[in-house]
Short mmCIF file of C-alpha atoms in Angstrom, two decimals:
data_model
loop_
_atom_site.label_atom_id
_atom_site.label_comp_id
_atom_site.label_asym_id
_atom_site.label_seq_id
_atom_site.Cartn_x
_atom_site.Cartn_y
_atom_site.Cartn_z
CA UNK A 1 10.02 -34.13 -6.89
CA UNK A 2 7.66 -31.39 -8.12
CA UNK A 3 4.65 -33.60 -7.46
CA UNK A 4 5.81 -34.15 -3.87
CA UNK A 5 6.31 -30.42 -3.33
CA UNK A 6 2.86 -29.73 -4.76
CA UNK A 7 1.33 -32.34 -2.46
CA UNK A 8 2.96 -30.83 0.63
CA UNK A 9 1.85 -27.33 -0.33
CA UNK A 10 -1.67 -28.58 -1.00
CA UNK A 11 -1.83 -29.97 2.54
CA UNK A 12 -0.57 -26.66 3.95
CA UNK A 13 -3.14 -24.80 1.89
CA UNK A 14 -6.01 -27.05 3.01
CA UNK A 15 -4.91 -26.70 6.65
CA UNK A 16 -4.83 -22.94 6.40
CA UNK A 17 -8.25 -22.73 4.75
CA UNK A 18 -9.68 -24.98 7.47
CA UNK A 19 -8.24 -22.79 10.21
CA UNK A 20 -9.08 -19.46 8.58
CA UNK A 21 -12.49 -19.99 7.03
CA UNK A 22 -13.48 -16.34 7.50
CA UNK A 23 -10.82 -15.26 5.01
CA UNK A 24 -11.99 -17.72 2.36
CA UNK A 25 -15.65 -16.92 2.92
CA UNK A 26 -15.48 -13.15 2.94
CA UNK A 27 -12.60 -12.39 0.59
CA UNK A 28 -12.48 -15.35 -1.80
CA UNK A 29 -15.98 -16.81 -2.02
CA UNK A 30 -18.51 -14.16 -1.02
CA UNK A 31 -18.88 -10.98 -3.07
CA UNK A 32 -19.71 -8.29 -0.48
CA UNK A 33 -22.92 -6.32 -0.87
CA UNK A 34 -21.30 -2.92 -1.26
CA UNK A 35 -22.99 0.25 -2.56
CA UNK A 36 -21.93 2.00 -5.78
CA UNK A 37 -20.06 4.38 -3.47
CA UNK A 38 -20.10 5.65 0.10
CA UNK A 39 -17.97 8.43 1.60
CA UNK A 40 -18.16 9.10 5.32
CA UNK A 41 -17.80 12.85 4.75
CA UNK A 42 -20.97 13.24 2.66
CA UNK A 43 -22.77 12.14 -0.49
CA UNK A 44 -20.09 11.00 -2.91
CA UNK A 45 -21.80 12.58 -5.93
CA UNK A 46 -21.39 16.01 -4.32
CA UNK A 47 -18.17 15.50 -2.40
CA UNK A 48 -15.96 13.33 -4.64
CA UNK A 49 -14.10 14.21 -7.84
CA UNK A 50 -11.98 12.04 -10.12
CA UNK A 51 -8.62 13.63 -11.00
CA UNK A 52 -7.48 12.45 -14.42
CA UNK A 53 -4.78 13.17 -16.97
CA UNK A 54 -5.56 16.47 -18.78
CA UNK A 55 -4.05 14.94 -21.91
CA UNK A 56 -5.65 12.10 -23.90
CA UNK A 57 -2.72 9.80 -23.05
CA UNK A 58 -4.48 8.87 -19.78
CA UNK A 59 -1.23 8.28 -17.88
CA UNK A 60 -2.82 8.84 -14.47
CA UNK A 61 -4.11 5.29 -14.11
CA UNK A 62 -3.21 2.11 -12.22
CA UNK A 63 -1.47 4.22 -9.56
CA UNK A 64 -0.69 1.54 -6.96
CA UNK A 65 0.83 3.91 -4.42
CA UNK A 66 0.49 7.61 -3.69
CA UNK A 67 2.26 9.62 -0.98
CA UNK A 68 2.26 13.11 0.46
CA UNK A 69 5.29 15.30 -0.17
CA UNK A 70 5.13 17.95 2.54
CA UNK A 71 6.92 21.29 2.50
CA UNK A 72 7.67 22.62 5.99
CA UNK A 73 8.81 26.09 6.96
CA UNK A 74 11.83 26.83 9.15
CA UNK A 75 9.75 26.25 12.30
CA UNK A 76 8.56 22.84 11.05
CA UNK A 77 5.01 24.00 10.27
CA UNK A 78 3.33 22.52 7.22
CA UNK A 79 3.27 25.20 4.52
CA UNK A 80 2.41 23.18 1.41
CA UNK A 81 1.24 19.65 0.71
CA UNK A 82 1.54 17.78 -2.56
CA UNK A 83 0.65 14.25 -3.62
CA UNK A 84 3.12 12.05 -5.51
CA UNK A 85 1.57 9.45 -7.81
CA UNK A 86 3.42 6.45 -9.25
CA UNK A 87 1.22 5.32 -12.16
CA UNK A 88 1.84 2.32 -14.41
CA UNK A 89 -0.78 1.99 -17.20
CA UNK A 90 1.15 -1.10 -18.35
CA UNK A 91 0.41 -2.97 -15.10
CA UNK A 92 -1.89 -5.49 -16.79
CA UNK A 93 1.05 -6.56 -18.95
CA UNK A 94 3.73 -6.42 -16.22
CA UNK A 95 2.94 -7.18 -12.59
CA UNK A 96 5.55 -9.14 -10.67
CA UNK A 97 3.16 -9.70 -7.74
CA UNK A 98 -0.02 -10.89 -9.47
CA UNK A 99 1.24 -11.43 -13.01
CA UNK A 100 1.49 -11.48 -15.91
CA UNK A 101 5.14 -10.93 -16.83
CA UNK A 102 4.48 -10.21 -20.48
CA UNK A 103 5.93 -6.84 -21.46
CA UNK A 104 8.22 -4.79 -19.18
CA UNK A 105 9.18 -2.25 -21.84
CA UNK A 106 6.67 0.63 -21.41
CA UNK A 107 7.78 2.87 -18.56
CA UNK A 108 5.43 4.09 -15.86
CA UNK A 109 4.66 7.74 -15.13
CA UNK A 110 5.27 9.97 -12.14
CA UNK A 111 2.87 12.82 -11.30
CA UNK A 112 2.59 15.61 -8.75
CA UNK A 113 -0.74 17.01 -7.50
CA UNK A 114 -0.91 20.29 -5.55
CA UNK A 115 -3.59 19.96 -2.88
CA UNK A 116 -4.02 23.74 -2.63
CA UNK A 117 -4.19 24.78 -6.29
CA UNK A 118 -5.45 21.41 -7.64
CA UNK A 119 -2.74 21.66 -10.29
CA UNK A 120 -1.28 18.56 -11.89
CA UNK A 121 2.31 18.36 -13.01
CA UNK A 122 4.29 15.48 -14.56
CA UNK A 123 7.57 14.67 -12.84
CA UNK A 124 10.60 13.97 -15.03
CA UNK A 125 13.26 11.53 -13.84
CA UNK A 126 16.50 13.46 -14.37
CA UNK A 127 19.65 11.39 -14.82
CA UNK A 128 17.70 8.13 -14.76
CA UNK A 129 19.54 5.41 -16.75
CA UNK A 130 18.17 5.27 -20.28
CA UNK A 131 17.88 1.48 -20.41
CA UNK A 132 16.53 1.07 -16.87
CA UNK A 133 12.89 0.06 -16.43
CA UNK A 134 10.50 2.07 -14.28
CA UNK A 135 7.62 0.17 -12.67
CA UNK A 136 6.92 1.84 -9.30
CA UNK A 137 5.18 0.08 -6.46
CA UNK A 138 5.74 1.45 -2.95
CA UNK A 139 7.18 4.96 -2.60
CA UNK A 140 7.79 7.57 0.07
CA UNK A 141 9.39 11.02 0.21
CA UNK A 142 10.69 12.77 3.30
CA UNK A 143 9.31 16.26 3.99
CA UNK A 144 11.21 19.23 2.62
CA UNK A 145 12.33 21.50 5.46
CA UNK A 146 12.85 25.22 4.86
CA UNK A 147 13.17 24.68 1.11
CA UNK A 148 15.80 21.95 1.31
CA UNK A 149 15.69 18.91 -1.00
CA UNK A 150 13.92 15.70 0.03
CA UNK A 151 14.96 12.08 -0.28
CA UNK A 152 12.66 9.86 -2.31
CA UNK A 153 12.75 6.05 -2.43
CA UNK A 154 10.71 3.97 -4.88
CA UNK A 155 10.34 0.19 -5.17
CA UNK A 156 10.85 -0.60 -8.86
CA UNK A 157 9.69 -3.92 -10.30
CA UNK A 158 12.13 -3.95 -13.21
CA UNK A 159 12.39 -6.80 -15.70
CA UNK A 160 15.45 -8.64 -14.37
CA UNK A 161 14.97 -8.00 -10.67
CA UNK A 162 13.17 -5.73 -8.26
CA UNK A 163 15.27 -2.76 -7.20
CA UNK A 164 14.87 0.29 -4.98
CA UNK A 165 15.51 3.63 -6.63
CA UNK A 166 16.99 6.50 -4.63
CA UNK A 167 16.13 9.98 -5.94
CA UNK A 168 15.96 13.58 -4.73
CA UNK A 169 13.08 16.05 -4.96
CA UNK A 170 13.79 19.79 -4.84
CA UNK A 171 11.00 22.29 -4.01
CA UNK A 172 12.70 24.76 -6.35
CA UNK A 173 12.18 22.29 -9.22
CA UNK A 174 9.11 20.26 -8.23
CA UNK A 175 8.68 18.77 -11.70
CA UNK A 176 12.03 16.94 -11.54
CA UNK A 177 13.15 13.91 -9.52
CA UNK A 178 16.94 13.61 -9.69
CA UNK A 179 18.33 10.10 -9.85
CA UNK A 180 20.93 9.20 -7.22
CA UNK A 181 21.39 5.44 -7.48
CA UNK A 182 19.75 2.05 -7.83
CA UNK A 183 19.89 -0.24 -4.81
CA UNK A 184 20.13 -3.95 -5.69
CA UNK A 185 20.57 -6.97 -3.47
CA UNK A 186 19.81 -10.71 -3.41
CA UNK A 187 17.86 -9.85 -0.24
CA UNK A 188 15.39 -7.86 -2.37
CA UNK A 189 13.34 -10.92 -3.30
CA UNK A 190 9.99 -9.16 -3.66
CA UNK A 191 10.05 -5.68 -2.09
CA UNK A 192 6.67 -4.00 -1.89
CA UNK A 193 6.19 -0.96 0.36
CA UNK A 194 8.48 1.57 2.04
CA UNK A 195 8.32 3.57 5.28
CA UNK A 196 11.14 6.08 5.77
CA UNK A 197 12.95 6.29 9.10
CA UNK A 198 15.39 8.99 7.91
CA UNK A 199 16.63 10.51 4.67
CA UNK A 200 18.88 7.46 4.19
CA UNK A 201 17.00 4.60 5.87
CA UNK A 202 13.65 2.85 5.64
CA UNK A 203 11.57 -0.22 6.39
CA UNK A 204 10.67 -2.31 3.35
CA UNK A 205 8.21 -5.20 3.22
CA UNK A 206 8.98 -8.35 1.24
CA UNK A 207 5.62 -9.78 0.18
CA UNK A 208 6.64 -13.22 -1.14
CA UNK A 209 9.43 -15.73 -0.92
CA UNK A 210 8.18 -17.57 -4.03
CA UNK A 211 7.65 -15.07 -6.82
CA UNK A 212 6.33 -14.80 -10.35
CA UNK A 213 9.92 -14.53 -11.51
CA UNK A 214 10.50 -18.26 -10.89
CA UNK A 215 10.69 -20.36 -14.08
CA UNK A 216 7.43 -21.75 -15.43
CA UNK A 217 5.35 -23.48 -14.18
CA UNK A 218 6.67 -22.72 -10.68
CA UNK A 219 6.29 -18.96 -11.13
CA UNK A 220 2.61 -19.33 -11.95
CA UNK A 221 1.75 -21.82 -9.21
CA UNK A 222 3.90 -21.32 -6.12
CA UNK A 223 3.19 -17.59 -5.52
CA UNK A 224 -0.56 -18.28 -5.72
CA UNK A 225 -0.24 -21.09 -3.19
CA UNK A 226 1.83 -18.84 -0.95
CA UNK A 227 -0.76 -16.06 -1.20
CA UNK A 228 -4.01 -17.99 -0.93
CA UNK A 229 -2.54 -20.44 1.55
CA UNK A 230 -1.32 -17.68 3.80
CA UNK A 231 2.08 -19.28 4.14
CA UNK A 232 4.18 -17.25 6.63
CA UNK A 233 7.15 -16.75 4.33
CA UNK A 234 7.33 -12.96 4.08
CA UNK A 235 9.30 -10.47 6.16
CA UNK A 236 9.94 -6.84 6.99
CA UNK A 237 13.47 -5.46 6.74
CA UNK A 238 15.24 -2.25 7.64
CA UNK A 239 17.70 -0.75 5.15
CA UNK A 240 20.32 1.92 5.89
CA UNK A 241 22.18 3.55 2.99
CA UNK A 242 25.69 4.98 3.40
CA UNK A 243 26.93 8.03 1.45
CA UNK A 244 28.92 5.81 -0.92
CA UNK A 245 25.82 3.77 -1.81
CA UNK A 246 26.62 0.68 0.21
CA UNK A 247 23.83 -0.35 2.52
CA UNK A 248 22.84 -2.74 5.27
CA UNK A 249 19.74 -4.93 5.04
CA UNK A 250 18.45 -6.39 8.30
CA UNK A 251 15.28 -8.44 8.79
CA UNK A 252 13.34 -7.03 11.75
CA UNK A 253 10.12 -9.09 11.52
CA UNK A 254 9.70 -12.46 9.85
CA UNK A 255 7.16 -15.26 9.39
CA UNK A 256 4.45 -12.97 7.95
CA UNK A 257 1.91 -14.08 5.33
CA UNK A 258 1.98 -11.60 2.41
CA UNK A 259 3.35 -8.50 4.17
CA UNK A 260 2.27 -5.50 2.14
CA UNK A 261 1.87 -1.84 3.15
CA UNK A 262 3.98 -0.50 5.99
CA UNK A 263 3.76 2.79 7.90
CA UNK A 264 5.66 4.52 10.70
CA UNK A 265 3.61 6.30 13.36
CA UNK A 266 3.97 10.10 13.66
CA UNK A 267 5.98 9.79 16.88
CA UNK A 268 8.17 7.04 15.46
CA UNK A 269 7.43 4.57 18.26
CA UNK A 270 5.17 2.19 16.34
CA UNK A 271 5.12 0.45 12.96
CA UNK A 272 1.99 -0.89 11.25
CA UNK A 273 2.25 -3.64 8.64
CA UNK A 274 -0.51 -5.05 6.45
CA UNK A 275 -0.71 -8.84 6.21
CA UNK A 276 -2.84 -9.12 3.10
CA UNK A 277 -3.70 -12.80 3.27
CA UNK A 278 -4.55 -12.70 6.98
CA UNK A 279 -6.84 -9.70 6.53
CA UNK A 280 -5.00 -8.04 9.41
CA UNK A 281 -2.91 -5.04 10.29
CA UNK A 282 0.01 -6.05 12.51
CA UNK A 283 1.30 -3.50 15.03
CA UNK A 284 4.86 -3.42 16.33
CA UNK A 285 6.54 -1.37 19.04
CA UNK A 286 9.67 0.29 17.66
CA UNK A 287 12.94 1.22 19.34
CA UNK A 288 13.92 4.47 17.54
CA UNK A 289 17.55 4.06 18.56
CA UNK A 290 17.99 0.67 16.89
CA UNK A 291 14.95 0.36 14.55
CA UNK A 292 14.25 -3.01 16.20
CA UNK A 293 10.61 -4.09 16.37
CA UNK A 294 8.60 -6.05 18.93
CA UNK A 295 5.25 -7.47 17.89
CA UNK A 296 2.36 -5.96 19.86
CA UNK A 297 -0.98 -7.10 18.40
CA UNK A 298 -3.06 -7.46 15.25
CA UNK A 299 -6.33 -5.87 14.14
CA UNK A 300 -8.60 -7.60 11.65
CA UNK A 301 -10.14 -5.53 8.86
CA UNK A 302 -13.06 -6.46 6.55
CA UNK A 303 -10.93 -6.83 3.42
CA UNK A 304 -7.48 -7.84 2.23
CA UNK A 305 -5.36 -4.84 3.28
CA UNK A 306 -2.98 -3.29 0.76
CA UNK A 307 -1.33 0.03 1.71
CA UNK A 308 -1.35 1.98 4.98
CA UNK A 309 -1.08 5.65 5.91
CA UNK A 310 -0.57 7.19 9.35
CA UNK A 311 -2.22 10.61 9.71
CA UNK A 312 -0.69 13.29 11.93
CA UNK A 313 -3.24 12.63 14.67
CA UNK A 314 -2.18 8.97 14.94
CA UNK A 315 -5.13 7.52 13.05
CA UNK A 316 -4.18 4.74 10.63
CA UNK A 317 -5.87 4.65 7.22
CA UNK A 318 -6.08 1.12 5.79
CA UNK A 319 -7.04 0.45 2.18
CA UNK A 320 -7.65 -2.84 0.45
CA UNK A 321 -9.59 -5.35 -1.60
CA UNK A 322 -12.88 -6.85 -0.37
CA UNK A 323 -13.06 -9.57 -3.04
CA UNK A 324 -9.90 -11.12 -4.47
CA UNK A 325 -11.52 -12.99 -7.44
CA UNK A 326 -13.00 -9.72 -8.70
CA UNK A 327 -9.54 -8.13 -8.59
CA UNK A 328 -8.16 -11.04 -10.61
CA UNK A 329 -10.95 -10.64 -13.17
CA UNK A 330 -10.19 -6.94 -13.59
CA UNK A 331 -6.49 -7.71 -14.01
CA UNK A 332 -7.40 -10.22 -16.72
CA UNK A 333 -9.62 -7.68 -18.57
CA UNK A 334 -12.74 -9.75 -18.01
CA UNK A 335 -15.77 -8.13 -19.64
CA UNK A 336 -17.86 -6.12 -17.21
CA UNK A 337 -15.62 -6.88 -14.23
CA UNK A 338 -15.39 -4.48 -11.27
CA UNK A 339 -13.10 -4.83 -8.27
CA UNK A 340 -14.60 -3.42 -5.04
CA UNK A 341 -12.90 -0.80 -2.90
CA UNK A 342 -12.84 -0.28 0.85
CA UNK A 343 -10.88 2.01 3.17
CA UNK A 344 -11.20 2.24 6.94
CA UNK A 345 -9.70 4.40 9.68
CA UNK A 346 -8.25 2.74 12.79
CA UNK A 347 -8.14 4.88 15.93
CA UNK A 348 -6.63 3.61 19.19
CA UNK A 349 -9.06 2.87 22.04
CA UNK A 350 -8.08 4.10 25.48
CA UNK A 351 -7.19 1.48 28.08
CA UNK A 352 -9.89 2.88 30.38
CA UNK A 353 -12.64 2.39 27.81
CA UNK A 354 -11.43 -1.11 26.93
CA UNK A 355 -11.11 -2.37 30.52
CA UNK A 356 -14.48 -0.92 31.53
CA UNK A 357 -16.36 -3.12 29.03
CA UNK A 358 -13.91 -5.84 28.05
CA UNK A 359 -16.33 -8.69 28.68
CA UNK A 360 -18.50 -8.10 25.61
CA UNK A 361 -16.30 -5.58 23.87
CA UNK A 362 -15.42 -7.75 20.86
CA UNK A 363 -19.10 -8.66 20.31
CA UNK A 364 -20.38 -5.11 20.03
CA UNK A 365 -21.69 -3.65 16.78
CA UNK A 366 -19.60 -0.86 15.27
CA UNK A 367 -19.10 1.07 12.03
CA UNK A 368 -22.87 1.44 11.77
CA UNK A 369 -22.94 4.44 9.43
CA UNK A 370 -21.51 2.50 6.49
CA UNK A 371 -23.92 0.74 4.09
CA UNK A 372 -21.98 -2.47 4.75
CA UNK A 373 -20.66 -2.34 8.29
CA UNK A 374 -17.25 -3.78 9.00
CA UNK A 375 -18.87 -5.48 12.02
CA UNK A 376 -20.82 -7.70 9.60
CA UNK A 377 -17.51 -9.30 8.60
CA UNK A 378 -15.05 -9.07 11.49
CA UNK A 379 -15.59 -8.70 15.25
CA UNK A 380 -14.75 -5.50 17.04
CA UNK A 381 -11.13 -4.87 17.93
CA UNK A 382 -10.11 -4.57 21.56
CA UNK A 383 -7.45 -1.99 20.70
CA UNK A 384 -8.86 0.15 17.87
CA UNK A 385 -12.08 1.69 16.66
CA UNK A 386 -12.63 0.73 13.03
CA UNK A 387 -14.70 3.12 10.88
CA UNK A 388 -15.36 3.01 7.15
CA UNK A 389 -14.03 6.01 5.27
CA UNK A 390 -14.97 4.89 1.74
CA UNK A 391 -16.42 1.82 0.09
CA UNK A 392 -17.59 1.00 -3.42
CA UNK A 393 -18.68 -2.05 -5.37
CA UNK A 394 -16.17 -0.92 -7.98
CA UNK A 395 -18.60 0.73 -10.35
CA UNK A 396 -17.66 4.21 -9.13
CA UNK A 397 -14.08 3.57 -8.04
CA UNK A 398 -12.47 0.15 -7.91
CA UNK A 399 -9.41 -1.82 -6.83
CA UNK A 400 -8.49 0.67 -4.08
CA UNK A 401 -4.86 0.33 -3.03
CA UNK A 402 -3.84 3.52 -1.17
CA UNK A 403 -5.74 6.23 0.71
CA UNK A 404 -4.31 9.43 2.16
CA UNK A 405 -6.21 11.79 4.46
CA UNK A 406 -5.16 15.38 5.03
CA UNK A 407 -5.92 15.87 8.72
CA UNK A 408 -5.98 19.67 8.26
CA UNK A 409 -8.88 19.58 5.83
CA UNK A 410 -10.30 16.06 6.09
CA UNK A 411 -9.83 15.62 2.33
CA UNK A 412 -9.31 12.04 1.15
CA UNK A 413 -7.08 10.99 -1.77
CA UNK A 414 -7.46 7.43 -3.12
CA UNK A 415 -5.70 5.48 -5.84
CA UNK A 416 -6.63 2.14 -7.41
CA UNK A 417 -4.39 -0.73 -8.46
CA UNK A 418 -6.27 -1.05 -11.78
CA UNK A 419 -8.31 2.14 -11.69
CA UNK A 420 -8.23 5.29 -13.80
CA UNK A 421 -7.36 8.56 -12.07
CA UNK A 422 -7.16 9.57 -8.39
CA UNK A 423 -10.33 9.99 -6.36
CA UNK A 424 -10.52 13.15 -4.22
CA UNK A 425 -13.33 13.43 -1.66
CA UNK A 426 -13.92 16.59 0.38
CA UNK A 427 -16.05 16.61 3.55
#
């Protein structure tokens, strides 16, 4: 039976590779000719700084996801902006997406970075169950309004199953995240990223149907086939949590190869979702009254997209991995291995501009300031301008997974899946 399943999956994989040769060529076979580092806001040696743990423990590393925690005044104006960092130095021993599943015991760390004072502060999980693992992946906090507490949700890849942790952040005690409850469900097969729709509801991506948690050898083979083969087995769900802790889980988009980062537009009318294997960002129109989604279009990017961030001005920041084998080598501690980094900004193109030149629009050159232009890998989008924000061959900063941009200052904050520290670049 297993041999038959393997044969069927092999055919599916071969078919997908035949149909999507650009993905194999640019992200699996060809190592892109990236510079040591490029930042669109200026020379990286002068404009970029690596924020690291002030203590020798080096706990600010392998921070897969970072998120802004905004403090608003009574009028809704941004008064203070902090960055939350979920950092798991043990990721090379426990990674339920890429493997291995060797040692789930060491807990991850949670940090807070003040963008104004540049101060770092560890965040303690108050009331968190003593025997409960902590391996954060996607996370998001709602803004604090007029000093009121904020809801915080974190995807936790614990040893027995992946859960979603519900916590509370209080501006009066910023160094403490108070535990509320752990959300568990058979529907949480492989949760990855979160986008809040309220203080008690969110979208959550499910990146795989076949996971590393399957018994050997299935757990080592099937997720790789699902990933590399681009099998459309993932989905996006919406979760609403009631005051008593019960919750509804409803699939709102399905049939997606490796759905990863997800983001809600500032106005709440659109949702962006990264399809890592496809090398695309998928855009959906959202009904705010029901949270239902309608697929709109996709935009190809020159790497395998990981996490997404919507800036206040509507620009979407996309971060990802230009060369998958290099990322695997870094995860395996291969000597001298570097995993490249790349982040781009997607800005909507007006209908007038698109219609006026639609004939040759997709063939035009774009992103020409970057050392390696995105137009060398993927054609121009009909709906969005694509511009490189940062790229590196991995020697300066590697394995980029999340990028935030403060639209007030233009400052960029980047984390890396297997990288040390958080990169901060100022224009």
